[in-house]
Amino acid sequence: MAMNPDATDFAADLSMLAWQLELGADEAIAEEPLNRYKLEAPPKPRPQSAQAPAAAAVAAQPAPAPAEPVVDSAAIAAACADLDSLRETISAFDGCALKQGARNTVFCDGNPAARVMVIGEAPGREEDRTGKPFVGRAGQLLDKMFAAIGLSRQGEGAGDSIYITNVMPWRPPQNRTPSTDEMAMMKPFLLRHIALAAPDYLVLMGNPATKTLLETEVGITRMRGQWGQVLGVPALPMFHPAYLLRTPAQKRAAWADLLSLKAKLEES
Ligand code: URA
């Protein structure tokens, strides 16, 4: 019996899709974000006969690329006088391509008056959907970790609460690590965020936060537990809760770091 080629393709596509679902794919998302605002309509073909050969040769030369706009994120961040204006400014900022692929700008959660400010990496799917940091599985573990030393994002006093943000306010495609350039572009906003929140202590969750803020190439395995300083604020690198979910044996180290934070809070 002759097969309908369309039906064959359909069956092949369907089994390919089933295989991808089996592998855990749950979302159609491209490797790089697509800025749909900047898509240009394809140029209309011009009739050849209407052009003299020399003019056609000139027309075939590619137009010089427009100069890349220089975005001074440091000056933009410095102009924000309070957390509300920083939130609005970041939401309106178009200098980082990750924004184009994100549903929400994820700015913060918790108590801005908290003595402890926690800095993660970037929103994942749940954070992108809700607009709040650390609400997925890693966030649930983060809540448990801080609850163990008497701190929570719901706390109303400076001494029993945490304030949470991320290095990157937009979800990277497929949850990849933000690139060095992307983090460098957003770093002035993060530093301004820290200056405006003025916490007594910072907790840097994982490699990207530690690398960006402590300006080190040393990995989190060696950095964790070693207090540093960011804008004069004592800063403690810790294993990221998502890593702890994958590597429960390291929860012991995380507990030691939480106790180190607790001791600092109690001594001052
Ligand atoms: N991981 C992070 O680093 N931040 C989030 O907000 C969620 C997961």
mmCIF file of C-alpha atoms and ligand atoms in Angstrom:
data_model
loop_
_atom_site.group_PDB
_atom_site.id
_atom_site.type_symbol
_atom_site.label_atom_id
_atom_site.label_comp_id
_atom_site.label_asym_id
_atom_site.label_seq_id
_atom_site.Cartn_x
_atom_site.Cartn_y
_atom_site.Cartn_z
ATOM 1 C CA MET A 1 0.000 0.000 0.000
ATOM 2 C CA ALA A 2 1.379 3.415 -0.989
ATOM 3 C CA MET A 3 2.009 5.678 2.027
ATOM 4 C CA ASN A 4 0.942 9.283 2.035
ATOM 5 C CA PRO A 5 4.248 11.157 2.512
ATOM 6 C CA ASP A 6 2.498 13.751 4.706
ATOM 7 C CA ALA A 7 1.174 11.017 6.967
ATOM 8 C CA THR A 8 4.713 9.541 7.268
ATOM 9 C CA ASP A 9 6.134 12.943 8.258
ATOM 10 C CA PHE A 10 3.352 13.435 10.739
ATOM 11 C CA ALA A 11 4.030 10.068 12.393
ATOM 12 C CA ALA A 12 7.779 10.791 12.500
ATOM 13 C CA ASP A 13 7.192 14.257 13.989
ATOM 14 C CA LEU A 14 4.845 12.819 16.572
ATOM 15 C CA SER A 15 7.308 10.175 17.731
ATOM 16 C CA MET A 16 10.107 12.799 17.808
ATOM 17 C CA LEU A 17 7.916 14.972 20.027
ATOM 18 C CA ALA A 18 7.124 12.032 22.315
ATOM 19 C CA TRP A 19 10.862 11.304 22.595
ATOM 20 C CA GLN A 20 11.625 14.907 23.548
ATOM 21 C CA LEU A 21 8.912 14.802 26.222
ATOM 22 C CA GLU A 22 10.442 11.552 27.475
ATOM 23 C CA LEU A 23 13.784 13.363 27.768
ATOM 24 C CA GLY A 24 12.168 15.991 29.967
ATOM 25 C CA ALA A 25 11.508 18.820 27.479
ATOM 26 C CA ASP A 26 8.526 20.763 28.780
ATOM 27 C CA GLU A 27 8.772 24.027 26.909
ATOM 28 C CA ALA A 28 9.497 25.308 23.380
ATOM 29 C CA ILE A 29 12.253 27.869 23.894
ATOM 30 C CA ALA A 30 15.104 28.973 21.629
ATOM 31 C CA GLU A 31 18.786 28.970 22.626
ATOM 32 C CA GLU A 32 18.982 32.769 22.229
ATOM 33 C CA PRO A 33 16.165 35.208 23.097
ATOM 34 C CA LEU A 34 14.372 36.671 20.072
ATOM 35 C CA ASN A 35 13.678 40.392 20.184
ATOM 36 C CA ARG A 36 10.398 40.551 18.287
ATOM 37 C CA TYR A 37 10.297 44.345 18.592
ATOM 38 C CA LYS A 38 13.399 44.564 16.455
ATOM 39 C CA LEU A 39 12.427 42.123 13.682
ATOM 40 C CA GLU A 40 12.524 43.877 10.326
ATOM 41 C CA ALA A 41 10.245 43.103 7.409
ATOM 42 C CA PRO A 42 12.259 41.486 4.561
ATOM 43 C CA PRO A 43 13.137 44.068 1.864
ATOM 44 C CA LYS A 44 10.917 44.011 -1.214
ATOM 45 C CA PRO A 45 12.806 42.803 -4.339
ATOM 46 C CA ARG A 46 13.366 45.623 -6.805
ATOM 47 C CA PRO A 47 12.873 44.956 -10.525
ATOM 48 C CA GLN A 48 16.352 44.390 -12.071
ATOM 49 C CA SER A 49 15.521 46.045 -15.387
ATOM 50 C CA ALA A 50 14.804 49.373 -13.689
ATOM 51 C CA GLN A 51 18.410 49.657 -12.449
ATOM 52 C CA ALA A 52 21.524 50.639 -14.372
ATOM 53 C CA PRO A 53 24.291 47.975 -13.827
ATOM 54 C CA ALA A 54 26.516 50.405 -11.855
ATOM 55 C CA ALA A 55 23.647 51.480 -9.640
ATOM 56 C CA ALA A 56 22.729 47.837 -9.043
ATOM 57 C CA ALA A 57 26.330 47.112 -7.928
ATOM 58 C CA VAL A 58 26.196 50.005 -5.449
ATOM 59 C CA ALA A 59 22.813 48.857 -4.178
ATOM 60 C CA ALA A 60 24.256 45.374 -3.602
ATOM 61 C CA GLN A 61 26.831 46.772 -1.101
ATOM 62 C CA PRO A 62 25.635 46.005 2.438
ATOM 63 C CA ALA A 63 24.694 49.141 4.373
ATOM 64 C CA PRO A 64 27.159 49.899 7.179
ATOM 65 C CA ALA A 65 25.937 48.369 10.421
ATOM 66 C CA PRO A 66 24.545 50.964 12.835
ATOM 67 C CA ALA A 67 26.887 51.635 15.725
ATOM 68 C CA GLU A 68 26.017 49.619 18.834
ATOM 69 C CA PRO A 69 24.401 51.955 21.369
ATOM 70 C CA VAL A 70 26.652 52.422 24.355
ATOM 71 C CA VAL A 71 24.517 51.762 27.409
ATOM 72 C CA ASP A 72 25.876 53.319 30.554
ATOM 73 C CA SER A 73 24.069 51.143 33.086
ATOM 74 C CA ALA A 74 26.235 52.560 35.896
ATOM 75 C CA ALA A 75 24.954 56.112 35.300
ATOM 76 C CA ILE A 76 21.362 54.886 34.961
ATOM 77 C CA ALA A 77 21.608 52.889 38.199
ATOM 78 C CA ALA A 78 23.280 55.740 40.085
ATOM 79 C CA ALA A 79 20.319 58.007 39.289
ATOM 80 C CA CYS A 80 17.886 55.772 41.228
ATOM 81 C CA ALA A 81 17.188 57.370 44.579
ATOM 82 C CA ASP A 82 15.184 54.545 46.170
ATOM 83 C CA LEU A 83 14.168 50.916 45.701
ATOM 84 C CA ASP A 84 10.900 51.781 43.911
ATOM 85 C CA SER A 85 12.685 53.878 41.341
ATOM 86 C CA LEU A 86 15.350 51.164 40.933
ATOM 87 C CA ARG A 87 12.631 48.560 40.299
ATOM 88 C CA GLU A 88 10.946 50.803 37.704
ATOM 89 C CA THR A 89 14.246 51.670 36.043
ATOM 90 C CA ILE A 90 15.294 48.016 35.719
ATOM 91 C CA SER A 91 11.855 47.073 34.334
ATOM 92 C CA ALA A 92 12.206 49.782 31.678
ATOM 93 C CA PHE A 93 15.867 48.984 30.884
ATOM 94 C CA ASP A 94 16.424 47.583 27.391
ATOM 95 C CA GLY A 95 20.216 47.161 27.475
ATOM 96 C CA CYS A 96 20.175 43.408 28.188
ATOM 97 C CA ALA A 97 18.763 41.031 25.571
ATOM 98 C CA LEU A 98 17.565 38.532 28.200
ATOM 99 C CA LYS A 99 14.632 40.840 28.921
ATOM 100 C CA GLN A 100 13.146 40.149 25.494
ATOM 101 C CA GLY A 101 12.695 36.453 26.238
ATOM 102 C CA ALA A 102 11.354 36.914 29.788
ATOM 103 C CA ARG A 103 7.754 37.206 30.946
ATOM 104 C CA ASN A 104 8.518 39.240 34.068
ATOM 105 C CA THR A 105 11.240 41.344 35.621
ATOM 106 C CA VAL A 106 12.086 39.627 38.901
ATOM 107 C CA PHE A 107 13.218 42.327 41.312
ATOM 108 C CA CYS A 108 12.945 41.177 44.925
ATOM 109 C CA ASP A 109 11.026 39.451 47.678
ATOM 110 C CA GLY A 110 11.113 39.617 51.460
ATOM 111 C CA ASN A 111 11.696 42.529 53.795
ATOM 112 C CA PRO A 112 13.842 45.396 52.377
ATOM 113 C CA ALA A 113 14.676 46.387 55.967
ATOM 114 C CA ALA A 114 16.170 42.939 56.744
ATOM 115 C CA ARG A 115 19.700 42.760 58.124
ATOM 116 C CA VAL A 116 20.435 39.911 55.699
ATOM 117 C CA MET A 117 20.221 40.296 51.917
ATOM 118 C CA VAL A 118 20.420 37.090 49.851
ATOM 119 C CA ILE A 119 21.625 37.234 46.251
ATOM 120 C CA GLY A 120 20.904 34.388 43.854
ATOM 121 C CA GLU A 121 21.675 33.856 40.199
ATOM 122 C CA ALA A 122 18.685 34.365 37.906
ATOM 123 C CA PRO A 123 14.986 33.524 37.763
ATOM 124 C CA GLY A 124 13.916 30.070 36.637
ATOM 125 C CA ARG A 125 10.581 29.136 35.136
ATOM 126 C CA GLU A 126 8.461 29.617 38.265
ATOM 127 C CA GLU A 127 10.158 32.903 39.116
ATOM 128 C CA ASP A 128 9.673 34.146 35.547
ATOM 129 C CA ARG A 129 5.986 33.214 35.738
ATOM 130 C CA THR A 130 5.319 34.795 39.153
ATOM 131 C CA GLY A 131 7.792 37.713 39.080
ATOM 132 C CA LYS A 132 9.304 36.685 42.459
ATOM 133 C CA PRO A 133 12.759 35.258 43.205
ATOM 134 C CA PHE A 134 13.269 31.762 44.622
ATOM 135 C CA VAL A 135 9.732 30.395 44.487
ATOM 136 C CA GLY A 136 10.521 27.033 42.827
ATOM 137 C CA ARG A 137 12.088 23.955 44.454
ATOM 138 C CA ALA A 138 15.373 25.730 45.167
ATOM 139 C CA GLY A 139 13.399 28.550 46.771
ATOM 140 C CA GLN A 140 11.582 26.130 49.049
ATOM 141 C CA LEU A 141 14.909 24.761 50.230
ATOM 142 C CA LEU A 142 16.241 28.310 50.673
ATOM 143 C CA ASP A 143 13.243 29.097 52.910
ATOM 144 C CA LYS A 144 13.931 25.981 55.011
ATOM 145 C CA MET A 145 17.620 26.826 55.318
ATOM 146 C CA PHE A 146 16.963 30.321 56.663
ATOM 147 C CA ALA A 147 14.060 29.159 58.839
ATOM 148 C CA ALA A 148 16.593 26.909 60.600
ATOM 149 C CA ILE A 149 18.364 30.038 61.897
ATOM 150 C CA GLY A 150 15.163 31.974 62.616
ATOM 151 C CA LEU A 151 14.956 34.070 59.423
ATOM 152 C CA SER A 152 12.235 34.218 56.795
ATOM 153 C CA ARG A 153 11.119 36.356 53.890
ATOM 154 C CA GLN A 154 7.826 36.951 55.746
ATOM 155 C CA GLY A 155 9.602 38.277 58.850
ATOM 156 C CA GLU A 156 8.498 41.791 59.792
ATOM 157 C CA GLY A 157 11.477 42.858 61.874
ATOM 158 C CA ALA A 158 14.975 43.572 60.563
ATOM 159 C CA GLY A 159 16.292 40.795 62.816
ATOM 160 C CA ASP A 160 13.982 37.952 61.784
ATOM 161 C CA SER A 161 13.720 38.510 58.049
ATOM 162 C CA ILE A 162 15.660 38.212 54.799
ATOM 163 C CA TYR A 163 15.558 40.293 51.645
ATOM 164 C CA ILE A 164 16.118 38.422 48.352
ATOM 165 C CA THR A 165 17.224 39.377 44.861
ATOM 166 C CA ASN A 166 19.234 37.910 41.964
ATOM 167 C CA VAL A 167 22.252 38.965 39.914
ATOM 168 C CA MET A 168 19.993 38.841 36.850
ATOM 169 C CA PRO A 169 16.369 40.052 36.880
ATOM 170 C CA TRP A 170 15.380 38.104 33.735
ATOM 171 C CA ARG A 171 15.228 34.378 33.059
ATOM 172 C CA PRO A 172 17.934 33.193 30.658
ATOM 173 C CA PRO A 173 16.760 30.767 27.940
ATOM 174 C CA GLN A 174 16.735 27.163 29.133
ATOM 175 C CA ASN A 175 17.951 28.392 32.520
ATOM 176 C CA ARG A 176 21.504 28.734 31.252
ATOM 177 C CA THR A 177 23.987 30.626 33.411
ATOM 178 C CA PRO A 178 23.964 34.345 32.547
ATOM 179 C CA SER A 179 27.006 35.261 30.454
ATOM 180 C CA THR A 180 29.843 37.388 31.836
ATOM 181 C CA ASP A 181 28.736 40.274 29.581
ATOM 182 C CA GLU A 182 25.123 40.027 30.728
ATOM 183 C CA MET A 183 26.197 40.041 34.360
ATOM 184 C CA ALA A 184 28.586 42.954 33.781
ATOM 185 C CA MET A 185 25.750 44.961 32.185
ATOM 186 C CA MET A 186 23.457 44.391 35.168
ATOM 187 C CA LYS A 187 26.065 44.618 37.935
ATOM 188 C CA PRO A 188 25.666 48.393 38.524
ATOM 189 C CA PHE A 189 21.964 47.796 39.217
ATOM 190 C CA LEU A 190 22.832 45.059 41.682
ATOM 191 C CA LEU A 191 25.367 47.254 43.468
ATOM 192 C CA ARG A 192 22.803 50.063 43.633
ATOM 193 C CA HIS A 193 20.275 47.571 44.990
ATOM 194 C CA ILE A 194 22.688 46.622 47.775
ATOM 195 C CA ALA A 195 23.499 50.272 48.539
ATOM 196 C CA LEU A 196 19.808 51.229 48.743
ATOM 197 C CA ALA A 197 18.761 48.206 50.835
ATOM 198 C CA ALA A 198 21.816 48.724 53.064
ATOM 199 C CA PRO A 199 21.855 45.270 54.715
ATOM 200 C CA ASP A 200 24.282 44.368 57.519
ATOM 201 C CA TYR A 201 25.204 41.084 55.792
ATOM 202 C CA LEU A 202 25.074 39.621 52.300
ATOM 203 C CA VAL A 203 24.692 35.955 51.412
ATOM 204 C CA LEU A 204 25.940 35.148 47.911
ATOM 205 C CA MET A 205 24.223 32.006 46.637
ATOM 206 C CA GLY A 206 26.412 30.073 44.197
ATOM 207 C CA ASN A 207 29.053 30.884 41.611
ATOM 208 C CA PRO A 208 27.551 33.739 39.559
ATOM 209 C CA ALA A 209 26.738 35.917 42.597
ATOM 210 C CA THR A 210 30.128 35.187 44.185
ATOM 211 C CA LYS A 211 32.089 35.719 40.971
ATOM 212 C CA THR A 212 30.340 38.967 40.105
ATOM 213 C CA LEU A 213 30.337 40.590 43.504
ATOM 214 C CA LEU A 214 33.644 39.368 44.938
ATOM 215 C CA GLU A 215 35.331 39.680 41.519
ATOM 216 C CA THR A 216 36.983 36.306 41.763
ATOM 217 C CA GLU A 217 37.608 33.399 39.428
ATOM 218 C CA VAL A 218 37.885 31.006 42.376
ATOM 219 C CA GLY A 219 34.949 28.593 42.368
ATOM 220 C CA ILE A 220 32.268 28.346 45.038
ATOM 221 C CA THR A 221 33.642 25.062 46.399
ATOM 222 C CA ARG A 222 36.700 26.937 47.654
ATOM 223 C CA MET A 223 34.994 30.276 48.293
ATOM 224 C CA ARG A 224 32.046 29.065 50.374
ATOM 225 C CA GLY A 225 32.268 29.926 54.031
ATOM 226 C CA GLN A 226 34.967 32.584 53.425
ATOM 227 C CA TRP A 227 33.653 36.011 54.370
ATOM 228 C CA GLY A 228 34.466 38.803 51.919
ATOM 229 C CA GLN A 229 33.231 42.376 51.470
ATOM 230 C CA VAL A 230 30.961 44.054 48.910
ATOM 231 C CA LEU A 231 30.637 47.845 49.191
ATOM 232 C CA GLY A 232 31.932 47.467 52.741
ATOM 233 C CA VAL A 233 29.203 44.933 53.641
ATOM 234 C CA PRO A 234 30.410 41.531 54.953
ATOM 235 C CA ALA A 235 29.462 38.921 52.332
ATOM 236 C CA LEU A 236 29.257 35.151 52.777
ATOM 237 C CA PRO A 237 29.444 32.879 49.689
ATOM 238 C CA MET A 238 27.367 29.703 50.075
ATOM 239 C CA PHE A 239 26.390 26.740 47.936
ATOM 240 C CA HIS A 240 23.296 27.520 45.878
ATOM 241 C CA PRO A 241 20.173 25.642 47.065
ATOM 242 C CA ALA A 242 19.694 24.192 43.545
ATOM 243 C CA TYR A 243 23.162 22.620 43.880
ATOM 244 C CA LEU A 244 22.264 21.331 47.347
ATOM 245 C CA LEU A 245 19.177 19.645 45.888
ATOM 246 C CA ARG A 246 21.455 17.803 43.451
ATOM 247 C CA THR A 247 24.225 17.188 45.981
ATOM 248 C CA PRO A 248 22.648 16.641 49.401
ATOM 249 C CA ALA A 249 26.003 15.622 50.921
ATOM 250 C CA GLN A 250 26.987 19.322 50.760
ATOM 251 C CA LYS A 251 24.108 20.361 53.041
ATOM 252 C CA ARG A 252 26.505 19.867 55.925
ATOM 253 C CA ALA A 253 28.744 22.633 54.549
ATOM 254 C CA ALA A 254 25.694 24.855 54.002
ATOM 255 C CA TRP A 255 24.681 24.314 57.620
ATOM 256 C CA ALA A 256 28.142 25.358 58.795
ATOM 257 C CA ASP A 257 27.811 28.551 56.718
ATOM 258 C CA LEU A 258 24.363 29.300 58.127
ATOM 259 C CA LEU A 259 25.748 28.932 61.641
ATOM 260 C CA SER A 260 28.565 31.310 60.728
ATOM 261 C CA LEU A 261 25.945 33.860 59.600
ATOM 262 C CA LYS A 262 23.916 33.326 62.773
ATOM 263 C CA ALA A 263 27.007 33.926 64.906
ATOM 264 C CA LYS A 264 27.707 37.219 63.088
ATOM 265 C CA LEU A 265 24.105 38.326 63.604
ATOM 266 C CA GLU A 266 24.308 37.528 67.291
ATOM 267 C CA GLU A 267 27.623 39.252 67.862
ATOM 268 C CA SER A 268 26.514 42.629 66.476
HETATM 269 N N1 URA B 1 17.697 30.307 41.401
HETATM 270 C C1 URA B 1 18.151 31.554 41.613
HETATM 271 O O1 URA B 1 19.347 31.767 41.694
HETATM 272 N N2 URA B 1 17.284 32.532 41.740
HETATM 273 C C2 URA B 1 15.972 32.351 41.668
HETATM 274 O O2 URA B 1 15.222 33.314 41.805
HETATM 275 C C3 URA B 1 15.500 31.039 41.462
HETATM 276 C C4 URA B 1 16.376 30.032 41.329
#
